[in-house]
Amino acid sequence: MRPWILPLLFVLCGSFVAVGLVLSGSPGTAAGLLPAFLALAGVNSPLIFPRSVGAAEARRRSAADGRPVVYWRPGCKYCIRLGRSAHRLHWVDIWRDPAGAAAVRAANDGNETVPTVVVAGRPRTNPDVEWVREQLSRSM
């Protein structure tokens, strides 16, 4: 599935619901629901994360600079927790990169559990944000 389809569906559905509510005489409810749909679209959007690279490129970059590789997918609420450090990580969208999905399955007993963070070749599933920040400070 294309990563932009789900956010687009949230925006369209939210817009249709809001217009329907306004036409039926409930503008207050529409004003409350539309931002909720837009927030869902934002959380599921690949635009809130830095640009993803392929798994091979992420491993190459990580070997060069020591920064962690984060395997993620759009809509992952746990991945969002890493947001403040996002620009300093190497991101791999497992929905767009089959090699990335395979790496995550290999690290998680066949499951595509994200975020899976790899530091120095060792994977860690759903790590604490502070642990990730510590790994970043070590790579600088």
Coordinates of N, CA, C and O in Angstrom, one line a residue:
M1 N 0.8 -1.2 0.0 CA 0.0 0.0 0.0 C 0.9 1.2 0.0 O 1.9 1.3 0.7
R2 N 0.5 2.2 -0.8 CA 1.2 3.5 -0.8 C 1.1 4.2 0.6 O 0.0 4.2 1.2
P3 N 2.2 4.8 1.1 CA 2.2 5.4 2.4 C 1.3 6.6 2.5 O 0.9 7.0 3.6
W4 N 0.9 7.2 1.4 CA 0.0 8.4 1.5 C -1.5 8.1 1.4 O -2.3 9.0 1.6
I5 N -1.8 6.9 1.1 CA -3.2 6.5 1.0 C -4.0 6.7 2.3 O -5.1 7.3 2.3
L6 N -3.5 6.1 3.3 CA -4.2 6.1 4.6 C -4.4 7.6 5.1 O -5.6 7.9 5.5
P7 N -3.4 8.4 5.1 CA -3.7 9.8 5.5 C -4.7 10.5 4.6 O -5.5 11.3 5.1
L8 N -4.6 10.3 3.3 CA -5.6 10.9 2.4 C -7.0 10.4 2.7 O -7.9 11.2 2.7
L9 N -7.2 9.1 3.0 CA -8.5 8.6 3.4 C -9.0 9.3 4.7 O -10.2 9.6 4.8
F10 N -8.1 9.5 5.7 CA -8.6 10.2 6.9 C -9.0 11.6 6.6 O -10.0 12.1 7.1
V11 N -8.3 12.3 5.7 CA -8.7 13.7 5.4 C -10.0 13.7 4.6 O -10.9 14.5 5.0
L12 N -10.1 12.9 3.7 CA -11.4 12.8 2.9 C -12.6 12.4 3.8 O -13.6 13.1 3.7
C13 N -12.4 11.4 4.5 CA -13.5 11.0 5.4 C -13.9 12.1 6.4 O -15.1 12.3 6.7
G14 N -12.9 12.7 7.0 CA -13.1 13.7 8.0 C -13.8 14.9 7.3 O -14.8 15.5 7.9
S15 N -13.5 15.2 6.1 CA -14.1 16.3 5.4 C -15.6 16.0 5.1 O -16.4 16.9 5.3
F16 N -15.8 14.8 4.6 CA -17.2 14.4 4.3 C -18.1 14.4 5.6 O -19.2 14.9 5.6
V17 N -17.5 13.9 6.7 CA -18.3 13.9 7.9 C -18.5 15.3 8.4 O -19.7 15.6 8.8
A18 N -17.5 16.1 8.3 CA -17.7 17.5 8.8 C -18.7 18.3 7.9 O -19.6 19.0 8.5
V19 N -18.7 18.1 6.6 CA -19.7 18.8 5.7 C -21.1 18.2 6.1 O -22.0 19.0 6.2
G20 N -21.2 16.9 6.2 CA -22.5 16.4 6.6 C -23.0 16.9 7.9 O -24.2 17.2 8.0
L21 N -22.2 17.1 8.9 CA -22.6 17.6 10.2 C -23.0 19.1 10.1 O -24.0 19.5 10.7
V22 N -22.2 19.8 9.3 CA -22.6 21.2 9.1 C -23.9 21.4 8.4 O -24.8 22.2 8.8
L23 N -24.1 20.6 7.4 CA -25.4 20.6 6.6 C -26.6 20.2 7.5 O -27.7 20.6 7.3
S24 N -26.3 19.3 8.4 CA -27.4 18.8 9.3 C -27.6 19.7 10.5 O -28.5 19.4 11.4
G25 N -26.9 20.8 10.6 CA -27.1 21.8 11.7 C -26.2 21.5 12.9 O -26.6 22.0 14.0
S26 N -25.1 20.8 12.8 CA -24.2 20.6 13.9 C -22.8 21.1 13.6 O -21.8 20.3 13.6
P27 N -22.6 22.4 13.4 CA -21.3 22.9 13.1 C -20.3 22.7 14.3 O -19.1 22.5 14.0
G28 N -20.8 22.7 15.5 CA -19.9 22.5 16.6 C -19.3 21.2 16.7 O -18.0 21.0 16.9
T29 N -20.1 20.2 16.4 CA -19.6 18.8 16.3 C -18.6 18.6 15.2 O -17.6 18.0 15.3
A30 N -18.9 19.2 14.0 CA -18.0 19.2 12.9 C -16.7 19.8 13.2 O -15.6 19.3 12.9
A31 N -16.7 20.9 13.9 CA -15.5 21.6 14.3 C -14.7 20.8 15.3 O -13.4 20.9 15.3
G32 N -15.3 19.9 16.0 CA -14.6 19.1 16.9 C -14.0 17.8 16.2 O -12.9 17.3 16.6
L33 N -14.8 17.3 15.3 CA -14.3 16.0 14.6 C -13.3 16.2 13.5 O -12.4 15.4 13.4
L34 N -13.4 17.3 12.8 CA -12.4 17.5 11.7 C -11.0 17.5 12.2 O -10.1 16.9 11.6
P35 N -10.7 18.3 13.3 CA -9.3 18.2 13.8 C -8.8 16.8 14.2 O -7.7 16.5 14.0
A36 N -9.8 16.0 14.7 CA -9.4 14.7 15.1 C -9.0 13.9 13.9 O -8.0 13.1 13.9
F37 N -9.8 14.0 12.8 CA -9.4 13.3 11.5 C -8.1 13.8 11.0 O -7.3 13.0 10.5
L38 N -7.9 15.1 11.1 CA -6.6 15.6 10.6 C -5.5 15.2 11.4 O -4.4 14.9 10.9
A39 N -5.7 15.0 12.7 CA -4.6 14.5 13.6 C -4.3 13.1 13.2 O -3.1 12.6 13.2
L40 N -5.3 12.3 13.0 CA -5.1 10.9 12.5 C -4.3 10.8 11.2 O -3.5 10.0 11.0
A41 N -4.7 11.7 10.3 CA -3.9 11.8 9.0 C -2.5 12.1 9.3 O -1.6 11.5 8.7
G42 N -2.2 13.1 10.2 CA -0.8 13.4 10.5 C 0.0 12.3 11.1 O 1.1 12.1 10.7
V43 N -0.6 11.6 12.0 CA 0.1 10.5 12.7 C 0.4 9.4 11.7 O 1.4 8.7 11.9
N44 N -0.5 9.2 10.8 CA -0.3 8.1 9.8 C 0.5 8.6 8.6 O 0.7 7.8 7.6
S45 N 0.9 9.8 8.5 CA 1.6 10.4 7.4 C 3.1 10.1 7.4 O 3.7 10.3 8.4
P46 N 3.7 9.7 6.3 CA 5.1 9.6 6.3 C 5.8 10.9 6.3 O 7.1 11.0 6.4
L47 N 5.1 12.0 6.2 CA 5.7 13.3 6.1 C 6.2 13.8 7.4 O 7.1 14.7 7.5
I48 N 5.8 13.2 8.6 CA 6.2 13.7 9.9 C 7.6 13.1 10.2 O 8.2 13.5 11.2
F49 N 8.0 12.1 9.5 CA 9.3 11.5 9.7 C 10.3 12.0 8.7 O 9.9 12.3 7.6
P50 N 11.6 11.9 9.0 CA 12.6 12.3 8.0 C 12.5 11.3 6.8 O 11.9 10.2 7.0
R51 N 13.0 11.6 5.7 CA 13.0 10.8 4.5 C 13.6 9.4 4.8 O 14.7 9.3 5.3
S52 N 12.9 8.4 4.5 CA 13.4 7.0 4.6 C 14.4 6.7 3.5 O 14.3 7.2 2.4
V53 N 15.4 5.8 3.9 CA 16.3 5.3 2.9 C 16.1 3.8 2.9 O 15.4 3.2 3.8
G54 N 16.7 3.1 2.0 CA 16.7 1.6 2.0 C 17.5 1.0 3.1 O 18.4 1.7 3.7
A55 N 17.2 -0.2 3.4 CA 17.9 -0.9 4.5 C 19.4 -0.9 4.3 O 20.2 -0.7 5.2
A56 N 19.9 -1.3 3.1 CA 21.3 -1.3 2.8 C 22.0 0.0 2.9 O 23.1 0.1 3.5
E57 N 21.3 1.1 2.4 CA 21.9 2.4 2.6 C 21.9 2.8 4.0 O 22.9 3.5 4.5
A58 N 20.9 2.5 4.8 CA 20.9 2.9 6.2 C 22.0 2.2 7.0 O 22.7 2.8 7.8
R59 N 22.2 0.9 6.7 CA 23.3 0.1 7.3 C 24.7 0.8 6.9 O 25.6 0.9 7.8
R60 N 24.8 1.1 5.7 CA 26.1 1.8 5.2 C 26.3 3.1 6.0 O 27.4 3.3 6.5
R61 N 25.3 3.9 6.1 CA 25.4 5.2 6.7 C 25.7 5.0 8.2 O 26.5 5.7 8.8
S62 N 25.0 4.0 8.8 CA 25.2 3.8 10.3 C 26.6 3.3 10.5 O 27.2 3.7 11.5
A63 N 27.2 2.4 9.6 CA 28.5 2.0 9.8 C 29.5 3.1 9.7 O 30.6 3.2 10.4
A64 N 29.2 4.1 8.9 CA 30.1 5.3 8.7 C 30.0 6.3 9.9 O 31.0 6.8 10.3
D65 N 28.8 6.5 10.4 CA 28.7 7.6 11.4 C 28.3 7.0 12.8 O 28.2 7.8 13.8
G66 N 27.9 5.8 12.9 CA 27.6 5.2 14.2 C 26.2 5.5 14.7 O 25.8 5.1 15.8
R67 N 25.4 6.2 13.9 CA 24.0 6.5 14.3 C 23.1 5.3 14.2 O 23.3 4.5 13.3
P68 N 22.1 5.2 15.0 CA 21.2 4.1 15.0 C 20.3 4.1 13.7 O 20.1 5.1 13.1
V69 N 19.9 2.9 13.3 CA 18.9 2.7 12.2 C 17.6 2.4 12.8 O 17.5 1.5 13.7
V70 N 16.6 3.1 12.4 CA 15.2 2.8 12.9 C 14.4 2.3 11.8 O 14.2 2.9 10.8
Y71 N 13.9 1.1 12.1 CA 12.9 0.5 11.1 C 11.5 0.8 11.6 O 11.2 0.6 12.8
W72 N 10.7 1.4 10.8 CA 9.4 1.9 11.2 C 8.4 1.7 10.0 O 8.7 1.2 9.0
R73 N 7.2 2.1 10.3 CA 6.1 2.2 9.3 C 5.2 3.3 9.6 O 5.0 3.7 10.8
P74 N 4.5 3.9 8.6 CA 3.6 5.0 8.9 C 2.5 4.6 9.8 O 2.0 3.4 9.7
G75 N 2.1 5.4 10.7 CA 1.0 5.1 11.7 C 1.5 4.5 13.0 O 0.8 4.3 13.9
C76 N 2.8 4.3 13.1 CA 3.4 3.7 14.3 C 3.5 4.8 15.4 O 4.3 5.7 15.3
K77 N 2.6 4.7 16.4 CA 2.6 5.7 17.4 C 3.8 5.6 18.3 O 4.2 6.6 18.9
Y78 N 4.4 4.5 18.4 CA 5.7 4.3 19.2 C 6.8 5.0 18.5 O 7.7 5.5 19.1
C79 N 6.8 5.0 17.2 CA 7.9 5.6 16.4 C 7.9 7.1 16.6 O 8.9 7.7 16.6
I80 N 6.7 7.7 16.8 CA 6.6 9.1 16.9 C 7.3 9.6 18.2 O 7.9 10.7 18.2
R81 N 7.5 8.7 19.2 CA 8.2 9.1 20.4 C 9.6 9.5 20.1 O 10.2 10.2 20.9
L82 N 10.2 9.0 19.1 CA 11.6 9.3 18.7 C 11.7 10.6 18.0 O 12.8 11.0 17.6
G83 N 10.6 11.3 17.8 CA 10.5 12.5 17.0 C 11.6 13.6 17.3 O 12.2 14.1 16.3
R84 N 11.9 13.9 18.5 CA 12.9 15.0 18.8 C 14.3 14.6 18.2 O 15.1 15.5 17.9
S85 N 14.6 13.3 18.2 CA 15.9 12.9 17.7 C 15.8 12.4 16.3 O 16.8 11.9 15.7
A86 N 14.7 12.6 15.6 CA 14.4 12.0 14.3 C 15.5 12.4 13.2 O 15.9 11.5 12.5
H87 N 15.9 13.6 13.2 CA 16.9 14.0 12.1 C 18.2 13.4 12.3 O 19.1 13.4 11.4
R88 N 18.5 12.8 13.5 CA 19.8 12.3 13.7 C 19.8 10.7 13.6 O 20.8 10.1 13.9
L89 N 18.7 10.2 13.2 CA 18.6 8.7 13.0 C 18.5 8.4 11.5 O 18.1 9.2 10.7
H90 N 18.8 7.1 11.2 CA 18.6 6.7 9.8 C 17.3 5.9 9.8 O 17.2 4.9 10.5
W91 N 16.3 6.3 9.0 CA 15.0 5.7 9.0 C 14.8 4.8 7.8 O 15.1 5.2 6.7
V92 N 14.2 3.6 8.1 CA 13.8 2.7 7.0 C 12.3 2.3 7.1 O 11.9 1.8 8.2
D93 N 11.5 2.7 6.2 CA 10.1 2.4 6.2 C 9.9 1.0 5.7 O 10.2 0.7 4.5
I94 N 9.5 0.1 6.5 CA 9.4 -1.3 6.2 C 8.3 -1.6 5.2 O 8.3 -2.7 4.6
W95 N 7.4 -0.7 5.0 CA 6.3 -0.8 4.0 C 6.8 -0.5 2.6 O 6.2 -0.9 1.6
R96 N 7.9 0.2 2.5 CA 8.4 0.6 1.2 C 9.7 -0.2 0.9 O 10.1 -0.1 -0.3
D97 N 10.3 -0.8 1.9 CA 11.6 -1.5 1.6 C 11.5 -2.9 2.1 O 11.5 -3.2 3.3
P98 N 11.4 -3.9 1.1 CA 11.2 -5.3 1.5 C 12.4 -5.8 2.3 O 12.3 -6.6 3.2
A99 N 13.6 -5.3 2.0 CA 14.8 -5.7 2.8 C 14.7 -5.3 4.2 O 15.1 -6.0 5.2
G100 N 14.2 -4.1 4.4 CA 14.0 -3.6 5.8 C 12.9 -4.4 6.5 O 13.1 -4.7 7.7
A101 N 11.9 -4.8 5.9 CA 10.8 -5.6 6.5 C 11.4 -7.0 6.9 O 11.2 -7.5 7.9
A102 N 12.3 -7.5 6.0 CA 12.9 -8.8 6.3 C 13.9 -8.7 7.5 O 13.9 -9.6 8.3
A103 N 14.6 -7.6 7.6 CA 15.5 -7.4 8.7 C 14.7 -7.3 10.0 O 15.1 -7.9 11.1
V104 N 13.5 -6.7 10.0 CA 12.7 -6.6 11.2 C 12.1 -7.9 11.6 O 12.2 -8.3 12.7
R105 N 11.7 -8.7 10.6 CA 11.2 -10.0 10.9 C 12.3 -10.9 11.4 O 12.0 -11.7 12.4
A106 N 13.5 -10.8 10.9 CA 14.6 -11.6 11.4 C 14.9 -11.3 12.9 O 15.3 -12.2 13.6
A107 N 14.7 -10.0 13.2 CA 15.1 -9.6 14.6 C 13.9 -9.9 15.6 O 14.2 -9.9 16.8
N108 N 12.7 -10.2 15.1 CA 11.6 -10.2 16.0 C 10.8 -11.5 15.8 O 9.5 -11.5 15.7
D109 N 11.4 -12.6 15.6 CA 10.8 -13.9 15.5 C 9.7 -14.0 14.4 O 8.6 -14.5 14.6
G110 N 9.9 -13.3 13.3 CA 9.0 -13.3 12.2 C 8.0 -12.2 12.2 O 7.2 -12.1 11.3
N111 N 7.9 -11.4 13.3 CA 7.0 -10.3 13.4 C 7.6 -9.0 12.9 O 8.7 -8.8 13.0
E112 N 6.7 -8.2 12.3 CA 7.1 -6.9 11.8 C 6.9 -5.8 12.9 O 6.1 -4.9 12.7
T113 N 7.5 -6.0 14.1 CA 7.3 -5.1 15.2 C 8.2 -3.9 15.0 O 9.4 -4.0 14.9
V114 N 7.6 -2.7 15.1 CA 8.3 -1.4 15.0 C 8.0 -0.6 16.2 O 6.9 -0.7 16.7
P115 N 8.9 0.3 16.6 CA 10.2 0.5 16.0 C 11.2 -0.6 16.4 O 11.1 -1.0 17.6
T116 N 12.0 -1.0 15.5 CA 13.1 -1.8 15.8 C 14.3 -1.0 15.5 O 14.5 -0.5 14.4
V117 N 15.1 -0.8 16.5 CA 16.3 0.1 16.4 C 17.5 -0.8 16.4 O 17.7 -1.6 17.3
V118 N 18.4 -0.5 15.4 CA 19.7 -1.3 15.3 C 20.8 -0.4 15.6 O 21.0 0.6 14.9
V119 N 21.6 -0.8 16.6 CA 22.9 0.0 16.9 C 24.0 -1.0 16.8 O 24.0 -2.1 17.5
A120 N 25.0 -0.7 16.1 CA 26.2 -1.6 15.9 C 25.8 -3.0 15.6 O 26.4 -3.9 16.1
G121 N 24.8 -3.1 14.7 CA 24.4 -4.5 14.3 C 23.5 -5.2 15.2 O 23.1 -6.4 14.9
R122 N 23.2 -4.6 16.4 CA 22.4 -5.3 17.4 C 21.0 -4.7 17.4 O 20.9 -3.5 17.7
P123 N 19.9 -5.5 17.1 CA 18.6 -4.9 17.1 C 18.0 -4.8 18.5 O 18.3 -5.6 19.4
R124 N 17.1 -3.8 18.7 CA 16.4 -3.6 19.9 C 15.0 -3.2 19.6 O 14.8 -2.2 18.8
T125 N 14.0 -4.0 20.0 CA 12.6 -3.7 19.7 C 11.9 -2.8 20.7 O 12.0 -3.0 21.9
N126 N 11.3 -1.7 20.1 CA 10.5 -0.8 20.9 C 11.3 -0.3 22.1 O 10.9 -0.3 23.3
P127 N 12.5 0.3 21.9 CA 13.4 0.7 23.0 C 12.9 2.0 23.6 O 12.1 2.7 23.0
D128 N 13.3 2.2 24.8 CA 13.0 3.4 25.5 C 13.7 4.6 24.8 O 14.8 4.5 24.3
V129 N 13.0 5.7 24.7 CA 13.5 6.9 24.0 C 14.8 7.4 24.6 O 15.7 7.7 23.9
E130 N 15.0 7.3 25.9 CA 16.2 7.7 26.5 C 17.4 6.8 26.1 O 18.5 7.3 25.9
W131 N 17.1 5.5 25.9 CA 18.2 4.6 25.5 C 18.6 5.0 24.1 O 19.8 5.1 23.8
V132 N 17.7 5.4 23.2 CA 18.0 5.8 21.9 C 18.9 7.1 21.9 O 19.9 7.2 21.2
R133 N 18.5 8.0 22.7 CA 19.2 9.3 22.9 C 20.7 9.0 23.4 O 21.6 9.7 22.9
E134 N 20.8 8.1 24.3 CA 22.1 7.7 24.8 C 23.0 7.1 23.6 O 24.2 7.5 23.5
Q135 N 22.4 6.3 22.8 CA 23.1 5.8 21.6 C 23.6 6.9 20.7 O 24.6 6.8 20.1
L136 N 22.7 7.9 20.5 CA 23.0 9.0 19.7 C 24.2 9.8 20.2 O 25.1 10.2 19.5
S137 N 24.2 10.0 21.5 CA 25.3 10.8 22.2 C 26.6 10.0 22.0 O 27.7 10.7 21.9
R138 N 26.6 8.7 22.0 CA 27.8 7.9 21.9 C 28.3 8.0 20.5 O 29.5 7.8 20.2
S139 N 27.4 8.2 19.5 CA 27.9 8.2 18.1 C 28.4 9.6 17.7 O 29.0 9.7 16.6
M140 N 28.2 10.6 18.5 CA 28.7 12.0 18.1 C 30.2 12.2 18.5 O 30.8 11.8 19.3

